[in-house]
Amino acid sequence: MPANESAPSVKKKGRRARLIVLMLVLALVAGLGYGAYWSADSLRASYPQTTGTLKLAGLTAPVEVKRDAKGIPQLYADTDQDLFRAQGFVHAQDRFWEMDVRRHMTSGRLSEMFGAGQVETDAFLRTLGWRQVAQTEYDTKLSPETKKYLQAYADGVNEYLKGKSGKDLSVEHAALKLSADYKPEQWTPVDSVAWLKAMAWDLRGNMQDEIDRSLMTGKLTQAQIDELYPPYPFDRNKPVIDGGKIEGGKYVAQGAPGSGSGTSGSNTSGSATGSGTASGAASGSSTTTGSGGAATGSSASANSSAVDNTTVQGASAGLRSQLTSLASTLDQIPALLGPNGSGIGSNSWVIAGKYTTTGKPLLANDPHLAPQLPSVWYQMGLHCRTASASCQYDVAGFSFSGMPGVVIGHNADIAWGMTNLGADVTDLYLEQIKPEGYVYDGKVLPFTSREEVIKVAGGASKKITVRTTNNGPLVSDRSDELGTVGARAPVGSTAPDRGNGYAVALRWTALDPGKSMDAVFKMNRAKDWTSFRAAAADFEVPSQNLIYADNKGATGNIGYQAPGRIPLRTTGDGRMPAPGWDSKYGWKGYIAQAELPSEFNPQRGYVVTANQAVVESGAGAGKYPYTLTTDWGYGARSQRINDLIEAKIKDSGKISTDDMRTMQMDNSSEIAALLAPMLTKIRVSDPDVRSAQKLLEGWNYTQEPDSAAAAYFNAVWRNILKLSFGDKMPKELRVKDSCMNVKGNGTGPADDLAEVVRECGQRGADSAQPDGGDRWFEVVRKLVKDEKSAWWQSPALYSDKATTTRDELFARAMKDARWELTAKLGKDQSSWSWGRLHQLTLKNQTIGTEGPGFMKWLLNRGPWNLGGGEATVNATGWNASSGYDVTWVPSMRMVVNLNDLDKSRWINLTGASGHAYADHYTDQTDMWAKGELLDWPFGKEAVAKATVETLTLKP
């Protein structure tokens, strides 16, 4: 339950209070500005009509919108285009503010809505060129059928917008109209396509790791960095596929029958490797070729003559400065899906019918994304009354408002789920810049450049120049923090950041036009493994783990497919930024689709994907010949799910739908199971610390919301990380405003005569290190065996003596944690609980995060006290560098029953509505927090039984 909303009456009273305050605020603003008066009815003006009849131009026949008690709609139509036109209308009814903000974000136009504070963000997004790539996809890649659906969807949105503005659309639009006279423009098909670029950005793989490793070189040795990025533990945590080989140009899973694709054969569509030579965002956009000049916010080209580009030291110092600025810029980009790091991920697994109580497969999925209000997902059913060539859809699941179709869910024949594969699909290239262009293979080539104009609400427009090399757009141009290189370059690797003459380009698969939008529709109407794989072949970005189940035959089928455009590198493994001036470090193509890992009906009877390694790469039997990435999640969640499944099915056990739900809520902590027994053996003299230590004795390592032991252990874990690693990180990785005195910040050694300076962290709270994810589990698992590792050394501070051993540091962390919890939760341990520390606050993603305090109170909800934690199956993530607040969550949960689809279950993080005072704004959140699931009707009779409101849309 929410910490401050414990009963329905309280919630209703709070909603009424917020409504009254908002009415008074808007009445005051409107009265001062326009002489108008806002009534409570006008605040409800944006609530959608959900019963009766409405006209929707362009329909060929009536469409029914049937909503259940939670406001979840099921749409019934006679043609595909009618279905998607109605979907656009209904999405806009409930979520147009969210849709409007999304399209301004993906096109780099947030400044048009929110003013000058968003100019830098817009400039970076324009540099990436999402909108240009989406336009090229629409113009040159997508099928005519897909374009018809996208246009029908856009027409539905625009029919809803007709005659509406301000308060008719949302409370947020009303406030925006008062402050900036903002009026939304028409929706376009490209607005929908561009959303896939935002999805791909937040699931882009190891780019943050690449930046972090590079920044670490300024303070740590390569050996130390390697200790902080240990190899994946294949001996302990199973990969998705146990082994396999490429045979006859196709991937064959170990032990698979025939070709590894079961009775359905294999799909060859999209199997060509391609050239891999496209030049990023410039591809397909209106560009001109020329010198480009110095882009706004960058001084690199003007100072390139002062740089010795041939020395390792000069390159190292230069790279750190560029990447520091880039990391700072990335912190400002809206992470619509979640922070990008090793701890974030998703869970999905599917159980074969032979191991289920139903006799047919069960499939579970819970993607872990940033908590948002409203949720990033919108539950919906799309049904053709009668299947025909002109009406092919009967599908339900989780959609994205602003995009037609269903992203994750099931139709009458198959079900599918997704987790992030984590493939390395981005490379950063350090570019040698000259006034007339950039260096490539000893020649100076001109930039491909374009000018962009950023319109600013309430201010003057800003003009920027976007420069692109053959490796991609210069993302480092979009930072005003860069300095210049001094005359003393080259310098040693310990030199302070002083700017440089290098720029950083981004090569990213999503900046090449593709067909992912085609894949969405193909997947929605897939009937079997063959058609599912054909759809997966077009799902180029973001690269996802796709799990599959169907209801064919006596027991159904299950499967796994890794899709995506995954690059083949000529030289290097993508772990560190590459020299862009050398063609040997370019991409030579992509892994053929037919050679990507897949398996159908594996002998073990289940498939688990939770961001662990997909396969083990390398030479030798059973190993995969290509490198997908070296930055997998480390498998803490996936192995726990594997263990739970094995425990259930041993001795002929069977798994039920409720068992799947229970597994989703598993709160067991792997790192607690490792460390707590060690912590309980440490001799503690302070009686208050000893009292806290006793909480860990007999604890079962589960992180329930009411657990005092979980609260104390996680505080100890946070302090272990801080003392052993956090204080040794370069300032670029430490959390912003965390300051400490350091020696040797200049060019000399850090000896007794070195100057002591005050150094403060620069990284945002969600991406600072150490974040405490399962990479850090693996780091500490290896280090605890060495009681005198240098990592256990921490300096004296106040009354604390310096530590030199593991147990000394653990004892200090236990003491620090005791007093931290005393400050946060009180001295009385009986009042401690993990949920009081680990809270979720749902925030409106614009005004609720950046607006004034009273508006945050009006639009945001919570907090909720949660269980679970970092790298736990119930993955309510938190960043150990910045605190205990929840930073990502299972954004939805579903369990699909392939024996009886009407007995499937689902839940969303919030509710169907994006309107702040509507009944369905957060009406699923209490159930979500407790791990409960809603009934998920699918068949006509089940939907009719669940329907409480019906709206008929007529031509």
XYZ file of N, CA and C in Angstrom, residues 535-649:
345
model
N 8.517 -12.369 -38.376
C 8.313 -11.046 -37.762
C 9.573 -10.602 -37.036
N 10.194 -11.520 -36.298
C 11.400 -11.186 -35.531
C 12.529 -10.719 -36.436
N 12.577 -11.243 -37.650
C 13.644 -10.862 -38.579
C 13.611 -9.379 -38.906
N 12.438 -8.770 -38.822
C 12.306 -7.331 -39.098
C 12.472 -6.479 -37.838
N 12.533 -7.128 -36.665
C 12.647 -6.369 -35.418
C 14.121 -6.035 -35.204
N 14.572 -5.020 -35.929
C 16.004 -4.730 -36.004
C 16.529 -3.956 -34.802
N 15.766 -3.011 -34.326
C 16.147 -2.243 -33.136
C 14.890 -1.925 -32.335
N 14.980 -1.940 -31.005
C 16.112 -2.411 -30.212
C 16.209 -3.927 -30.235
N 17.413 -4.434 -30.064
C 17.632 -5.875 -30.078
C 17.130 -6.466 -28.758
N 16.166 -7.380 -28.861
C 15.504 -7.925 -27.682
C 15.593 -9.453 -27.635
N 15.512 -10.004 -26.437
C 15.258 -11.430 -26.291
C 13.762 -11.645 -26.481
N 13.389 -12.475 -27.431
C 11.983 -12.770 -27.671
C 11.687 -14.194 -27.222
N 10.735 -14.346 -26.301
C 10.291 -15.687 -25.934
C 8.920 -15.919 -26.551
N 8.612 -17.193 -26.761
C 7.463 -17.562 -27.594
C 6.739 -18.751 -26.977
N 5.422 -18.775 -27.167
C 4.631 -19.955 -26.822
C 3.429 -20.007 -27.748
N 2.981 -21.207 -28.059
C 1.737 -21.347 -28.822
C 0.897 -22.469 -28.232
N -0.328 -22.602 -28.754
C -1.252 -23.613 -28.225
C -1.491 -24.738 -29.220
N -0.543 -24.961 -30.131
C -0.699 -25.990 -31.154
C -0.489 -27.387 -30.562
N -1.226 -28.345 -31.092
C -1.032 -29.732 -30.694
C -1.471 -30.007 -29.269
N -1.032 -31.146 -28.769
C -1.480 -31.595 -27.456
C -0.921 -30.757 -26.324
N 0.336 -30.308 -26.453
C 0.973 -29.597 -25.337
C 1.520 -28.228 -25.723
N 1.312 -27.796 -26.967
C 1.817 -26.497 -27.385
C 3.320 -26.529 -27.623
N 3.869 -25.378 -27.956
C 5.298 -25.243 -28.240
C 5.847 -24.003 -27.557
N 7.156 -24.024 -27.288
C 7.829 -22.853 -26.731
C 9.093 -22.592 -27.545
N 9.600 -21.376 -27.473
C 10.804 -21.064 -28.224
C 11.452 -19.770 -27.785
N 12.620 -19.524 -28.364
C 13.398 -18.311 -28.097
C 14.039 -17.847 -29.400
N 14.032 -16.531 -29.627
C 14.709 -15.954 -30.779
C 15.416 -14.670 -30.371
N 16.685 -14.560 -30.758
C 17.417 -13.305 -30.604
C 17.380 -12.573 -31.938
N 16.619 -11.482 -32.034
C 16.594 -10.732 -33.280
C 17.535 -9.536 -33.188
N 17.540 -8.730 -34.220
C 18.248 -7.463 -34.128
C 19.372 -7.321 -35.125
N 19.716 -6.070 -35.355
C 20.836 -5.721 -36.223
C 22.058 -5.571 -35.328
N 22.894 -6.598 -35.300
C 24.030 -6.643 -34.376
C 25.324 -6.592 -35.193
N 26.173 -5.604 -34.944
C 27.313 -5.361 -35.831
C 28.440 -6.381 -35.692
N 29.143 -6.539 -36.804
C 30.393 -7.283 -36.843
C 31.522 -6.270 -36.950
N 32.474 -6.336 -36.023
C 33.568 -5.365 -35.990
C 34.812 -5.943 -36.655
N 35.457 -5.104 -37.433
C 36.686 -5.534 -38.094
C 37.804 -5.730 -37.083
N 37.924 -4.763 -36.159
C 38.950 -4.799 -35.119
C 38.331 -4.333 -33.809
N 38.729 -4.933 -32.707
C 38.234 -4.504 -31.405
C 36.949 -5.203 -31.021
N 36.561 -5.013 -29.746
C 35.363 -5.677 -29.229
C 34.298 -4.698 -28.744
N 34.501 -3.389 -28.955
C 33.491 -2.410 -28.581
C 33.484 -2.030 -27.120
N 34.445 -2.496 -26.342
C 34.447 -2.187 -24.915
C 34.918 -0.768 -24.624
N 35.735 -0.220 -25.504
C 36.292 1.117 -25.293
C 36.116 1.935 -26.574
N 36.084 3.264 -26.475
C 36.006 4.096 -27.677
C 37.158 3.782 -28.629
N 36.859 3.792 -29.907
C 37.830 3.395 -30.924
C 38.347 4.616 -31.680
N 39.524 4.504 -32.276
C 40.046 5.603 -33.088
C 39.271 5.729 -34.394
N 38.506 6.779 -34.511
C 37.664 6.954 -35.685
C 38.438 7.258 -36.945
N 39.704 7.634 -36.797
C 40.495 7.991 -37.969
C 41.074 6.776 -38.676
N 40.813 5.565 -38.147
C 41.387 4.343 -38.716
C 40.258 3.422 -39.165
N 40.164 3.152 -40.460
C 39.067 2.339 -40.999
C 39.085 0.921 -40.460
N 40.221 0.475 -39.890
C 40.285 -0.884 -39.347
C 39.333 -1.080 -38.171
N 38.861 0.016 -37.579
C 37.966 -0.087 -36.423
C 36.487 0.099 -36.804
N 36.197 0.083 -38.072
C 34.818 0.241 -38.512
C 34.027 -1.048 -38.432
N 32.773 -0.986 -38.824
C 31.913 -2.166 -38.872
C 31.960 -2.752 -40.281
N 31.900 -4.060 -40.361
C 31.940 -4.713 -41.670
C 30.619 -5.375 -42.046
N 29.601 -5.144 -41.276
C 28.295 -5.725 -41.564
C 27.580 -6.112 -40.292
N 26.593 -7.002 -40.432
C 25.797 -7.442 -39.288
C 25.709 -8.961 -39.293
N 25.474 -9.519 -38.115
C 25.278 -10.966 -38.016
C 24.015 -11.334 -38.785
N 24.109 -12.355 -39.614
C 22.940 -12.795 -40.387
C 21.830 -13.240 -39.442
N 20.593 -12.893 -39.785
C 19.456 -13.235 -38.938
C 19.388 -14.741 -38.683
N 19.630 -15.545 -39.700
C 19.542 -17.000 -39.537
C 20.611 -17.538 -38.598
N 21.674 -16.748 -38.368
C 22.766 -17.191 -37.501
C 22.646 -16.654 -36.083
N 21.623 -15.868 -35.800
C 21.403 -15.395 -34.441
C 20.835 -16.523 -33.587
N 21.167 -16.554 -32.299
C 20.737 -17.668 -31.449
C 19.224 -17.830 -31.387
N 18.769 -19.065 -31.443
C 17.352 -19.388 -31.292
C 17.238 -20.845 -30.869
N 16.114 -21.178 -30.299
C 15.828 -22.585 -30.013
C 14.327 -22.791 -29.917
N 13.915 -24.001 -30.254
C 12.506 -24.359 -30.314
C 12.304 -25.649 -29.536
N 11.406 -25.607 -28.564
C 11.122 -26.767 -27.718
C 12.393 -27.400 -27.136
N 13.167 -26.623 -26.356
C 14.394 -27.181 -25.768
C 14.080 -28.352 -24.851
N 15.019 -29.274 -24.762
C 14.804 -30.491 -23.979
C 14.546 -30.198 -22.506
N 15.124 -29.139 -21.974
C 14.944 -28.852 -20.553
C 13.515 -28.435 -20.233
N 12.738 -28.004 -21.231
C 11.320 -27.724 -21.035
C 10.980 -26.318 -20.599
N 11.915 -25.412 -20.656
C 11.631 -24.020 -20.325
C 12.719 -23.126 -20.897
N 12.401 -21.846 -21.013
C 13.355 -20.829 -21.447
C 13.275 -19.672 -20.463
N 14.431 -19.200 -19.997
C 14.488 -18.053 -19.085
C 15.366 -16.981 -19.713
N 14.839 -15.766 -19.815
C 15.669 -14.626 -20.211
C 15.474 -13.520 -19.183
N 16.585 -13.097 -18.602
C 16.551 -12.012 -17.624
C 17.838 -11.207 -17.731
N 18.213 -10.923 -18.993
C 19.375 -10.079 -19.307
C 20.710 -10.750 -19.014
N 20.683 -12.051 -18.780
C 21.930 -12.782 -18.629
C 22.543 -13.007 -20.007
N 23.716 -13.631 -20.045
C 24.328 -13.980 -21.317
C 23.384 -14.867 -22.127
N 23.297 -14.597 -23.421
C 22.464 -15.431 -24.286
C 23.181 -16.733 -24.595
N 24.436 -16.616 -24.983
C 25.270 -17.767 -25.298
C 26.690 -17.449 -24.844
N 27.514 -18.460 -24.768
C 28.932 -18.247 -24.499
C 29.663 -18.160 -25.828
N 30.312 -17.027 -26.061
C 31.027 -16.819 -27.316
C 32.453 -17.342 -27.209
N 33.031 -17.664 -28.370
C 34.413 -18.108 -28.411
C 34.594 -19.282 -29.346
N 35.775 -19.855 -29.327
C 36.079 -21.021 -30.143
C 35.837 -22.279 -29.323
N 35.493 -23.343 -30.004
C 35.288 -24.605 -29.303
C 33.859 -25.085 -29.389
N 33.652 -26.314 -28.984
C 32.348 -26.957 -29.091
C 31.312 -26.216 -28.267
N 30.160 -25.986 -28.861
C 29.033 -25.365 -28.170
C 29.118 -23.872 -28.006
N 30.222 -23.246 -28.465
C 30.389 -21.810 -28.290
C 29.994 -21.059 -29.564
N 29.544 -19.835 -29.354
C 29.035 -19.018 -30.457
C 30.199 -18.268 -31.104
N 30.289 -18.267 -32.435
C 31.479 -17.692 -33.084
C 31.510 -16.168 -33.132
N 30.395 -15.519 -32.796
C 30.354 -14.060 -32.846
C 30.229 -13.493 -31.428
N 30.688 -12.251 -31.262
C 30.530 -11.554 -29.986
C 29.281 -10.687 -30.043
N 28.293 -11.024 -29.232
C 27.094 -10.193 -29.142
C 27.348 -8.987 -28.249
N 28.020 -9.223 -27.145
C 28.461 -8.169 -26.231
C 29.395 -8.810 -25.208
N 30.149 -7.990 -24.521
C 30.915 -8.468 -23.363
C 30.352 -7.878 -22.077
N 29.249 -7.166 -22.182
C 28.657 -6.479 -21.021
C 27.257 -7.003 -20.722
N 27.153 -8.308 -20.525
C 25.881 -8.886 -20.118
C 25.531 -8.439 -18.700
N 24.245 -8.538 -18.345
C 23.928 -8.630 -16.931
C 24.580 -9.903 -16.412
N 24.777 -9.989 -15.100
C 25.586 -11.092 -14.572
C 24.779 -12.297 -14.108
N 23.463 -12.285 -14.349
C 22.689 -13.499 -14.188
C 22.144 -13.785 -12.810
N 22.143 -12.805 -11.902
C 21.613 -13.070 -10.558
C 20.117 -13.396 -10.630
N 19.373 -12.564 -11.370
C 17.921 -12.800 -11.484
C 17.625 -14.064 -12.279
N 18.311 -14.224 -13.405
C 18.004 -15.363 -14.276
C 18.277 -16.691 -13.574
N 19.376 -16.757 -12.832
C 19.685 -18.011 -12.167
C 18.700 -18.301 -11.043
N 18.247 -17.252 -10.365
C 17.235 -17.463 -9.340
C 15.943 -18.010 -9.963
N 15.559 -17.487 -11.119
C 14.362 -17.992 -11.799
C 14.576 -19.438 -12.229
N 15.755 -19.729 -12.794
C 16.073 -21.116 -13.150
C 15.949 -22.037 -11.943
N 16.486 -21.608 -10.813
C 16.446 -22.433 -9.601
C 15.011 -22.636 -9.117
N 14.202 -21.580 -9.179
C 12.805 -21.700 -8.748
C 12.035 -22.673 -9.640
N 12.290 -22.597 -10.943
C 11.618 -23.516 -11.866
C 12.047 -24.952 -11.593
N 13.357 -25.167 -11.465
C 13.855 -26.518 -11.230
C 13.302 -27.090 -9.927
N 13.183 -26.245 -8.917
C 12.647 -26.714 -7.636
C 11.189 -27.151 -7.770
N 10.445 -26.470 -8.637
C 9.024 -26.800 -8.801
C 8.812 -28.065 -9.623
N 9.657 -28.288 -10.632
C 9.374 -29.392 -11.552
C 10.080 -30.691 -11.167
